[in-house]
XYZ file of C-alpha atoms in Angstrom:
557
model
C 0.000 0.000 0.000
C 2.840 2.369 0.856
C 4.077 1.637 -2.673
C 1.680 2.461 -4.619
C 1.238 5.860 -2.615
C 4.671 6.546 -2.819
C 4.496 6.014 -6.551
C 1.000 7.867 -6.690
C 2.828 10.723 -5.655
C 5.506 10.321 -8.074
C 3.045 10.942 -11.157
C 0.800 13.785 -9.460
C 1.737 17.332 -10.358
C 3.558 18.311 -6.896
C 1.338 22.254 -6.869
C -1.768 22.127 -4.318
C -5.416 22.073 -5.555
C -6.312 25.847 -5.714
C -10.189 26.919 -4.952
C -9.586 28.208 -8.190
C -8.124 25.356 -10.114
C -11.407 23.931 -9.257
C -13.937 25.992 -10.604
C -12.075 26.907 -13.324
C -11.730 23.049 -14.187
C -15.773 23.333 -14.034
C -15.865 25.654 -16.005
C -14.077 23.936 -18.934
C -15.923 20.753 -18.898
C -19.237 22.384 -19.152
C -17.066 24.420 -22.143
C -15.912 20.984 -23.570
C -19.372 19.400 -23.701
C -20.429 21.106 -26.919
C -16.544 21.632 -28.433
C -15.930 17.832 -28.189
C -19.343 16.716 -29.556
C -18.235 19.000 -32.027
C -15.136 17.620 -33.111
C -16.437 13.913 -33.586
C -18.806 15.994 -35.986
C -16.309 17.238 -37.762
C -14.572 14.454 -37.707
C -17.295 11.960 -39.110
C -17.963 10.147 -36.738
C -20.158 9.917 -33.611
C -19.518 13.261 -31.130
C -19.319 10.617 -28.231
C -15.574 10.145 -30.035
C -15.024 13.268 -28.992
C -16.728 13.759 -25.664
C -14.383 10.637 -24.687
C -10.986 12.015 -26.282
C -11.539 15.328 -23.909
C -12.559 13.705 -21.251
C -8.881 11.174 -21.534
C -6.648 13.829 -22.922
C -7.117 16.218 -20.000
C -7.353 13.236 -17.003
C -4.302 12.407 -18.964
C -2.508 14.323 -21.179
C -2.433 17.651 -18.805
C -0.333 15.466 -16.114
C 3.048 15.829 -18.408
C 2.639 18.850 -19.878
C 5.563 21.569 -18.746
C 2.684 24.281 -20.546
C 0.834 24.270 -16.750
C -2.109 25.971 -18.024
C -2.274 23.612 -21.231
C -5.503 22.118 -22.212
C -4.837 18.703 -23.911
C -8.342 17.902 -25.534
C -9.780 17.349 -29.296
C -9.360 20.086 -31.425
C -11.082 21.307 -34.724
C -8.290 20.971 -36.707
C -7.062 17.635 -35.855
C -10.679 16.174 -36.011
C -10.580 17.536 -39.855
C -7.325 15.873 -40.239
C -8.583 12.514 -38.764
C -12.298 12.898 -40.895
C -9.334 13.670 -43.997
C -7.806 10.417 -43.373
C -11.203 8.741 -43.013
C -12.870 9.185 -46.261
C -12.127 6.661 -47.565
C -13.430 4.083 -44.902
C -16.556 2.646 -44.792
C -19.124 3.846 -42.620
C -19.713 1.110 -40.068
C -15.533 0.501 -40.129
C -14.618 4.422 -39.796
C -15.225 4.597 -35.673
C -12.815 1.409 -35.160
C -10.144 3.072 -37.771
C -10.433 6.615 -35.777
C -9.300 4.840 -32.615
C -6.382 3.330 -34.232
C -5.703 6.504 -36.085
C -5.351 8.315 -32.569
C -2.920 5.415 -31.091
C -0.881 5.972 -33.688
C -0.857 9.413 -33.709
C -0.030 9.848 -30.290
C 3.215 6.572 -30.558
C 4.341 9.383 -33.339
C 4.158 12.544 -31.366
C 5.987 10.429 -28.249
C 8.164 9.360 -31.033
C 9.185 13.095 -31.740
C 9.465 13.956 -27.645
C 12.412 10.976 -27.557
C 14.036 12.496 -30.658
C 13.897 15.861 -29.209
C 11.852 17.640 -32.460
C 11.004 20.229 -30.488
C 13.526 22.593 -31.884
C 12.200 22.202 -35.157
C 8.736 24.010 -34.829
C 10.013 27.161 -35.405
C 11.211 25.862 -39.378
C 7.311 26.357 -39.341
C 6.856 29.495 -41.762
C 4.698 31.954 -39.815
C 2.695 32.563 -43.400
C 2.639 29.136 -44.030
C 1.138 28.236 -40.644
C -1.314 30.816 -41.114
C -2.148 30.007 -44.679
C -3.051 26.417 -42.896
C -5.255 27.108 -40.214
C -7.591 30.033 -42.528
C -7.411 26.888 -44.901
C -8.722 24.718 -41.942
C -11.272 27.347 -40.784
C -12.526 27.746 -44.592
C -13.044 23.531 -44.586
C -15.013 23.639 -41.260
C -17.702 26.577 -42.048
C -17.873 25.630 -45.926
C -18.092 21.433 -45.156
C -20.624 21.961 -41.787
C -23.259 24.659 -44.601
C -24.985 20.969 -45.567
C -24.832 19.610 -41.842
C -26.659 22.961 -41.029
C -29.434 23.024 -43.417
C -29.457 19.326 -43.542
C -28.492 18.801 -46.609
C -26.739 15.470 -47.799
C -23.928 16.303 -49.947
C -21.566 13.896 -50.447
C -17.693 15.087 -51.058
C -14.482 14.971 -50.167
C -13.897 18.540 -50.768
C -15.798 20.907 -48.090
C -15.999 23.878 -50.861
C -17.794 21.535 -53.623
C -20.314 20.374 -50.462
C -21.429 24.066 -49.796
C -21.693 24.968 -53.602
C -24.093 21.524 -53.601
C -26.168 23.284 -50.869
C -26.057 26.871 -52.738
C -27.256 24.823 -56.081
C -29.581 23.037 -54.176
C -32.215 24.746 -52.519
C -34.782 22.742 -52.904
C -33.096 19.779 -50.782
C -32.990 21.853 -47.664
C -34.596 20.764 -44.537
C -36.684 24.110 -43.113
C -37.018 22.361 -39.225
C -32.938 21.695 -39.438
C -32.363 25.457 -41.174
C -34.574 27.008 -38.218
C -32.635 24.837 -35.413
C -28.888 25.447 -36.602
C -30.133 29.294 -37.289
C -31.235 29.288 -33.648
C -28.318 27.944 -32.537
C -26.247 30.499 -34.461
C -28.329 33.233 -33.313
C -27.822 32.469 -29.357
C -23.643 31.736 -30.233
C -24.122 35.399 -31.522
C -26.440 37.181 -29.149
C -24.713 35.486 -25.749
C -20.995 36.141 -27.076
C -20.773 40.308 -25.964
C -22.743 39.213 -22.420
C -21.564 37.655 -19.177
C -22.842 34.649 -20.556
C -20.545 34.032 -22.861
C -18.867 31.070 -21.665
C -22.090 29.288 -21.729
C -23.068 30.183 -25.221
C -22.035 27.197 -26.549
C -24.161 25.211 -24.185
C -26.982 27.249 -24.230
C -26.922 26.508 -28.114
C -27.015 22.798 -27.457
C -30.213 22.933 -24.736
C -32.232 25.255 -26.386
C -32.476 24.136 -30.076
C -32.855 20.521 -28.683
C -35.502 21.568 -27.105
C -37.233 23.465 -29.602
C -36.793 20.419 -31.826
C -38.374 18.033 -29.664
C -41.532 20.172 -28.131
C -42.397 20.998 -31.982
C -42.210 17.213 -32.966
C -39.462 17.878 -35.835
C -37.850 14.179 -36.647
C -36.727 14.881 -40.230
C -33.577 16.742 -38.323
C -30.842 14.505 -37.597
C -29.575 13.976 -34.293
C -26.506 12.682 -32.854
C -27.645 9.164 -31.899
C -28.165 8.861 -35.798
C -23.921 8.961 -36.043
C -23.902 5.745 -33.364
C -24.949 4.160 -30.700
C -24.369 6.407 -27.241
C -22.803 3.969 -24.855
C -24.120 4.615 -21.282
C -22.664 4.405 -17.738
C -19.016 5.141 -17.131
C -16.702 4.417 -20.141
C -14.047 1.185 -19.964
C -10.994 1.243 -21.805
C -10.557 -1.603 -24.609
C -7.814 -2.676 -27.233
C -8.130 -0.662 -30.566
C -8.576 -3.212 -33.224
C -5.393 -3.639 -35.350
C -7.289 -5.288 -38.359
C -8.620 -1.466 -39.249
C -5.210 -0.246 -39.874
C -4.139 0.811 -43.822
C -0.995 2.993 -44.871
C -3.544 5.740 -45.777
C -4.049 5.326 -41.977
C -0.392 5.504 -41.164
C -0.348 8.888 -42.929
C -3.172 10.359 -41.956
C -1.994 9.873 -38.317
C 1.431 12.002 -39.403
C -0.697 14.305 -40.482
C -2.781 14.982 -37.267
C 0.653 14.533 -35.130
C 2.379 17.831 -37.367
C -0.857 19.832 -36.877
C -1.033 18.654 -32.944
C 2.470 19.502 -32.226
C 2.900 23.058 -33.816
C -0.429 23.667 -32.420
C 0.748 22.728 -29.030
C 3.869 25.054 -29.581
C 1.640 27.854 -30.310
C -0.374 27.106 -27.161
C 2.855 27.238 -24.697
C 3.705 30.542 -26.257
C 0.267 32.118 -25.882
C -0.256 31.245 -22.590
C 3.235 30.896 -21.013
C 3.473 29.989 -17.265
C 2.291 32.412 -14.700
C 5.500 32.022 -12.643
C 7.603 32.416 -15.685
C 9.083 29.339 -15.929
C 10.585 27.935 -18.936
C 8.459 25.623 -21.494
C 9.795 22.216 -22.917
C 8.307 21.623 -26.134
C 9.410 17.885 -26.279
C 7.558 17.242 -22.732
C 4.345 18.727 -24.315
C 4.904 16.655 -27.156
C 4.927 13.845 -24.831
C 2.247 14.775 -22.613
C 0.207 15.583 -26.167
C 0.982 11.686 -27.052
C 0.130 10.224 -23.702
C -3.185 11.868 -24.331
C -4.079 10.764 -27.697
C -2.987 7.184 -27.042
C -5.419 7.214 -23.721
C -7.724 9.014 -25.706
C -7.499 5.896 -28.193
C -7.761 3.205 -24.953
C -11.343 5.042 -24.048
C -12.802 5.447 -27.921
C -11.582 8.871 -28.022
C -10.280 10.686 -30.768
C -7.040 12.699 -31.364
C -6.079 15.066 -28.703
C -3.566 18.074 -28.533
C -3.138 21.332 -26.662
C -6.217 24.170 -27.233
C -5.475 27.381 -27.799
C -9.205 28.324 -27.050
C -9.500 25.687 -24.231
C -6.210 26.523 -22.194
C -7.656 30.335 -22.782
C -10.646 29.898 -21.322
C -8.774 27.411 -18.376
C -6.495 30.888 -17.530
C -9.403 33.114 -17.829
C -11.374 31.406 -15.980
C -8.833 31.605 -12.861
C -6.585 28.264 -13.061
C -3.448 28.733 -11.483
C -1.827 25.089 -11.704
C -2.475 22.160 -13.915
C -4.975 20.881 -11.557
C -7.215 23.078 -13.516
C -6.904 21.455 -16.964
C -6.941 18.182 -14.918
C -10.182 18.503 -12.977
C -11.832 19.711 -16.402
C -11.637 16.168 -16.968
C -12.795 14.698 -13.468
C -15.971 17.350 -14.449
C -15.982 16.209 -18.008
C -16.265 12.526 -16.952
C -18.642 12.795 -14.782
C -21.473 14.906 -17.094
C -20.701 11.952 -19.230
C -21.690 9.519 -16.702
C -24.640 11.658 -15.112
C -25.830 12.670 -18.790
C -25.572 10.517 -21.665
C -28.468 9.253 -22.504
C -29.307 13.000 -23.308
C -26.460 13.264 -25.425
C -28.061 11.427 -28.384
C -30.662 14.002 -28.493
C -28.889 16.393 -29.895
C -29.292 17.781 -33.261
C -26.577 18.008 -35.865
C -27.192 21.470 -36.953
C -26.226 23.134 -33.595
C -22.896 21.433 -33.619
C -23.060 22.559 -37.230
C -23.447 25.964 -36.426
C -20.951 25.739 -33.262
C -17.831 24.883 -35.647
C -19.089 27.489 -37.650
C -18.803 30.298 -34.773
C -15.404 28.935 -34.169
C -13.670 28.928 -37.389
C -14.779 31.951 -37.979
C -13.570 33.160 -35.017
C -10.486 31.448 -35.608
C -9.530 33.506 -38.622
C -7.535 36.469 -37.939
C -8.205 39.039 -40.898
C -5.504 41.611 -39.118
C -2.652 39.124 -38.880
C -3.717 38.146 -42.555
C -3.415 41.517 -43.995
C 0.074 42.109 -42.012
C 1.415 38.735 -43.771
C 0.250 39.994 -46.783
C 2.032 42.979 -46.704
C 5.467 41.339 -45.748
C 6.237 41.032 -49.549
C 5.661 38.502 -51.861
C 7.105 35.404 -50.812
C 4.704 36.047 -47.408
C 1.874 35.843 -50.097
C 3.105 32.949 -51.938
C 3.075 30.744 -48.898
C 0.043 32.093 -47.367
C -1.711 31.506 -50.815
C -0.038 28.239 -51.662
C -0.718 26.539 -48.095
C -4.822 27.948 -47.814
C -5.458 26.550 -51.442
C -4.019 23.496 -51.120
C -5.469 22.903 -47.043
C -8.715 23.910 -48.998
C -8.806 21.876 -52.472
C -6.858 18.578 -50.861
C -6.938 16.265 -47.990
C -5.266 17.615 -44.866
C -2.628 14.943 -44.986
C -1.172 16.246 -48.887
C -1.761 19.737 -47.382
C 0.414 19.260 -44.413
C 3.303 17.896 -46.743
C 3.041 20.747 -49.010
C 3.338 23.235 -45.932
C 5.859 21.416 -44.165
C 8.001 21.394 -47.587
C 7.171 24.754 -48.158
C 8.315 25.769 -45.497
C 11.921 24.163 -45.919
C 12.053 25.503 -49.369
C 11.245 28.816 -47.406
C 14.360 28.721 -45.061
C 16.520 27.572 -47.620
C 15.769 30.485 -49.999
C 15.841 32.732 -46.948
C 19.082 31.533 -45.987
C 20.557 31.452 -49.698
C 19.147 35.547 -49.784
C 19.993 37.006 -46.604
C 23.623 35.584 -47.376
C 26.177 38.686 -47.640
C 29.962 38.793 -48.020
C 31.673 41.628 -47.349
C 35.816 42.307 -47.694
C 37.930 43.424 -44.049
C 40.661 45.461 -44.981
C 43.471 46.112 -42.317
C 44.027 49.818 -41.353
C 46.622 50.301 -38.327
C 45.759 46.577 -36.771
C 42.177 46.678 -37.197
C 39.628 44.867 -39.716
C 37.593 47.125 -41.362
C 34.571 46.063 -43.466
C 34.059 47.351 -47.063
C 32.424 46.291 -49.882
C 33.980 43.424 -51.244
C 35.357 43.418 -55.020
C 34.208 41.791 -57.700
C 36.992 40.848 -59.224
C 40.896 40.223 -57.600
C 43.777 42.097 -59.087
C 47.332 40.638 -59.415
C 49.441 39.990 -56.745
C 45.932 40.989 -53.932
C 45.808 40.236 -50.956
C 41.236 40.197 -50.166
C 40.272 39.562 -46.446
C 36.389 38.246 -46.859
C 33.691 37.890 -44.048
C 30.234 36.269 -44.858
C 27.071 36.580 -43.112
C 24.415 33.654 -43.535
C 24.532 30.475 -43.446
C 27.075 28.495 -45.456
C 24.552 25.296 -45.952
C 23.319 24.235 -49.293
C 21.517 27.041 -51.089
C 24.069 29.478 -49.216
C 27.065 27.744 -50.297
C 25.790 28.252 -53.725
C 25.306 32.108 -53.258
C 28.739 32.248 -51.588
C 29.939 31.067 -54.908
C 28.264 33.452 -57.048
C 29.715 36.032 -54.710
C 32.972 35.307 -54.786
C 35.594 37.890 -56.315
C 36.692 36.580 -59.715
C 40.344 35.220 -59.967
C 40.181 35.158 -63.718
C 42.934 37.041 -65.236
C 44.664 37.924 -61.948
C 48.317 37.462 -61.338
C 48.770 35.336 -57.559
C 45.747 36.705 -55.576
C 45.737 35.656 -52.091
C 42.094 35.320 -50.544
C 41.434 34.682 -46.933
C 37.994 33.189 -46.325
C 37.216 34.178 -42.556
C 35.255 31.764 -40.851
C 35.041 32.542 -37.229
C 31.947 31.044 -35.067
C 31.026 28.672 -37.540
C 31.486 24.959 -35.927
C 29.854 23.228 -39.215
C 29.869 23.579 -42.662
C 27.987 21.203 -45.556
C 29.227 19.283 -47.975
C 28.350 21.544 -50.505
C 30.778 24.520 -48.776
C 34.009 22.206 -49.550
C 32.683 21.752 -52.585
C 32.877 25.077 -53.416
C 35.800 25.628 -51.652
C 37.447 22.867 -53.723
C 36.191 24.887 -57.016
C 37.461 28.139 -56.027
C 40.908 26.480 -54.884
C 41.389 25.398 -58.405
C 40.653 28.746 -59.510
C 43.495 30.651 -57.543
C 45.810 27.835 -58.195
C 45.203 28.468 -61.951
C 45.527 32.360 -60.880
C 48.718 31.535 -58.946
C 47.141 32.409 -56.061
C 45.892 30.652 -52.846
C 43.205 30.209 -50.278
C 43.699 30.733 -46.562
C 40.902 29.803 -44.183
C 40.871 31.951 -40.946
C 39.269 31.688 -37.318
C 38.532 27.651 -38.473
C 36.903 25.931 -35.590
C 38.681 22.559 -34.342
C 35.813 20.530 -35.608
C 35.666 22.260 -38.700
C 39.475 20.771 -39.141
C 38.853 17.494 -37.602
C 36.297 16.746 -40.673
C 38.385 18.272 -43.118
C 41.715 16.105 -43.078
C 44.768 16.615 -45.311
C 43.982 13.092 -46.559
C 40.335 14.442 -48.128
C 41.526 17.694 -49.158
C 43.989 15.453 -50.996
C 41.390 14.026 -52.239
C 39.843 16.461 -53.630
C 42.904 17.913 -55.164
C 42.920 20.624 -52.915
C 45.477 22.833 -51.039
C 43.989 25.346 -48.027
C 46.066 26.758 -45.339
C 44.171 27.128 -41.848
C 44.608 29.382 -39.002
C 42.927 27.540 -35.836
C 40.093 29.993 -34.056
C 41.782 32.117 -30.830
C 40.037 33.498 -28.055
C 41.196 37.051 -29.302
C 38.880 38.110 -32.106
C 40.759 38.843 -35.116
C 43.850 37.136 -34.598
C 44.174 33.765 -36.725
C 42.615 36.879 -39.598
C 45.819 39.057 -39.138
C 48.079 35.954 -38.922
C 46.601 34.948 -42.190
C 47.081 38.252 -43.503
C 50.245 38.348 -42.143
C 51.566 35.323 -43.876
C 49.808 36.681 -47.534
C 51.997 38.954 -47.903
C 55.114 36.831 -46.742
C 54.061 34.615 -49.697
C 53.782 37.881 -51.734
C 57.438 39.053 -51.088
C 58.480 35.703 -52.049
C 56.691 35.626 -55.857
C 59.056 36.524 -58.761
């Protein structure tokens, strides 16, 4: 018994339960009730999917997170991800394949916590990211316009389903318009009042009630999406025979859009006592969520930018907050499910459509628009392709984009400049475009000297051609790597200056720099480079270089 205290202590967040912690936590589970149902909407599947994935990926989830305030809970743009990856399942198959889609999605994103991936959120363009999410807020309001009107348009693409409604009048339900219009109309009214965190609720009980005092049973509820299981959920095995490589991919998918959501989250809402975030230990506590969330029939979970908002708002101070959302959240589930089949479709409809609209951010648009025009190109490129392809293609676009983005930032921003030595000192001036004989050219380069940017240092080198024994010293100081590609070009403009008569002396080199490059490769490569070793005095191996250039010089004929 004292063992398994000692080790329930051991995996409880060490702050106390705050007054506060607890209402907030409240708060957020009556919050989640309509957001979750939501997402299993969206996702295409029964809402109880998502009701369940809240309910594990805060108990859950929010115990690892080093984000305190972090929500870990289903989210509108991983349930369009997972409903992506879905499409092509069969109906009575597709609830079975969503839970094996979230197990796998959360293995990946503990997957990226062990390799440390962290770091690499911030290769995220900012347009691209953008250009994403307005793509994912265009899917939600244009693919829930048929759940809404209760329509049934059937398409993979959420633009060509709205354009069926538009074309279609005649197909639309009136009792399903007037319930998802009443539901819009109290997410609207209640949103400026005191009242607003309970707008989304109030849009669940009121329309349901409407639609069954008047009778109205041509409007489709959410017991029509499944079966709502009663009493207090079990966990159980996912079933392995549902899973397909379009299933592999579409659970890469959710775990990109997961994890640079859950980045986005820790710097929104940073922690109160300004402590430092770890991005792999959300990643982790992301992926212990989603793979409970898959034990209990849940869907994929990941940090909320609107739920861990509304957890801080509404007065949490420690991750007990995010934490008893959950406790709260399981028990409504318990104490209420039968009522949760009731439901109707449209007012989830018409919830997803409040917040993706209130998701898009026209100033932060128009300021990425007005960066220039490689902003536009990837804000553009990204919110066609997250709006005219499945989320999985449009998630490998952006991520590639984005790398084709640093690269051509790096190749751009690249600058070399010449140091010319006045009374002991390097001073910077423009650097020549061609040597002259018998030169002596000190060079400094700012950027990065990988790939593209080797290739730009090339074009920018001064021209040897036709010069008489030009000496150039190539200062690398506080570099520690350098590509393939660099000695490459290094090799190439060797050959050059030995053509010239001239020579190449490397400057401020760092040890590791000369560990990779050994005589017996530069040999190799047919190439001869002096190096002057990096000193702690700035400048030094430079002037020692310099200093032997024009020793060689006095020795030339």
């Amino acid at each position: 018994m004292n063992r398994a205290l000692r080790w329930l202590r051991t995996i409880l967040p060490g702050e106390r339960i705050q007054r506060s912690d607890v209402l907030a936590g409240l708060s957020g589970a009556v919050a989640s009730v309509p957001d979750g149902m939501a997402a299993g909407a969206l996702a295409g599947v029964s809402p109880v999917h998502g009701l369940y994935g809240s309910m594990a990926g805060r108990l859950f989830g929010s115990f690892a997170t080093s984000t305190r305030l972090m929500v870990v809970t289903a989210t509108s743009a991983s349930a369009l991800a997972a409903g992506s990856a879905l499409t092509e399942v069969a109906p009575d198959q597709r609830s079975a394949a969503l839970i094996l889609l979230t197990l796998f999605a959360g293995c990946v994103m503990i997957a990226a916590a062990v390799l440390r991936l962290g770091r690499y959120t911030r290769f995220v363009s900012h347009s691209v990211m953008t250009g994403f999410l307005a793509g994912i807020a265009a899917n939600i309001v244009f693919g829930q316009v048929a759940q809404l009107t209760g329509v049934s348009a059937d398409s993979s693409i959420a633009l060509l389903k709205a354009l069926h409604v538009v074309t279609h009048p005649g197909e639309i339900d009136i009792p399903s318009l007037v319930v998802g219009v009443f539901a819009l109309a109290l997410l609207a009214g209640l949103a400026r009042t005191r009242l607003r965190l309970f707008a989304a609720l109030a849009a669940l009980i009121f329309p349901t009630a409407l639609m069954i005092g008047l009778g109205w049973d041509s409007v489709t509820r959410v017991s029509d999406a499944g079966a709502i299981p009663s009493g207090f959920p079990l966990p159980h095995i996912p079933d392995l025979a549902a899973l397909t490589p379009s299933l592999l991919g579409g659970a890469a998918a959710v775990s990109v859009i997961v994890l640079v959501q859950g980045a986005g989250v820790a710097q929104a809402v940073p922690n109160r006592d300004g402590s430092p975030t770890d991005p792999n230990r959300d990643f982790a506590a992301q992926g212990i969520g989603s793979i409970a969330a898959a034990l209990f029939r849940g869907m994929p979970v990941g940090g909320s930018l609107g739920q861990t908002a509304l957890n801080a708002t509404a007065g949490a101070y420690t991750r007990w907050g995010a934490i008893l959302s959950g406790v709260w959240l399981l028990g409504i589930l318990v104490a209420f499910a039968p009522l949760v089949g009731k439901v109707p479709m449209p007012t989830l409809a018409a919830i997803l459509i409040v917040a993706a609209s209130g998701a898009l951010e026209p100033g932060g648009l128009r300021a990425i628009w007005s960066s220039g025009s490689t902003s536009r190109i990837a804000l553009s490129a990204t919110f066609l392709a997250t709006l005219l392809l499945p989320v999985s293609a449009a998630v490998g676009i952006g991520v590639a984009l984005s790398l084709i983005l640093q690269l051509n930032r790096e190749a751009l921003d690249l600058k070399v400049v010449r140091l010319r030595v006045e009374d002991g000192d390097l001073v910077e001036v423009p650097a020549p475009v061609r040597l002259a004989d018998h030169q002596i050219v000190i060079l400094d380069v700012y950027g990065s000297l990988f790939y593209a940017g080797a290739r730009t240092l090339q074009a920018n080198l001064p021209d040897p051609t036709g010069a008489d024994g030009p000496i150039v010293i190539l200062r690398l100081r506080g570099r520690t790597s350098v590509s393939a590609t660099f000695l490459a070009v290094v090799g190439d403009y060797v050959r050059r200056l030995d053509d010239a008569g001239g020579a190449l002396y490397l400057s401020g080199v760092d040890p590791r720099i000369r560990e990779r490059w050994t005589d017996d490769l530069l040999d190799r490569q047919g190439v001869r480079v002096e190096f002057f070793p990096a000193t702690p005095t700035i400048g030094e191996s430079t002037l020692a270089a310099y200093a032997q250039a024009r020793v060689r010089l006095r020795e030339q004929p």
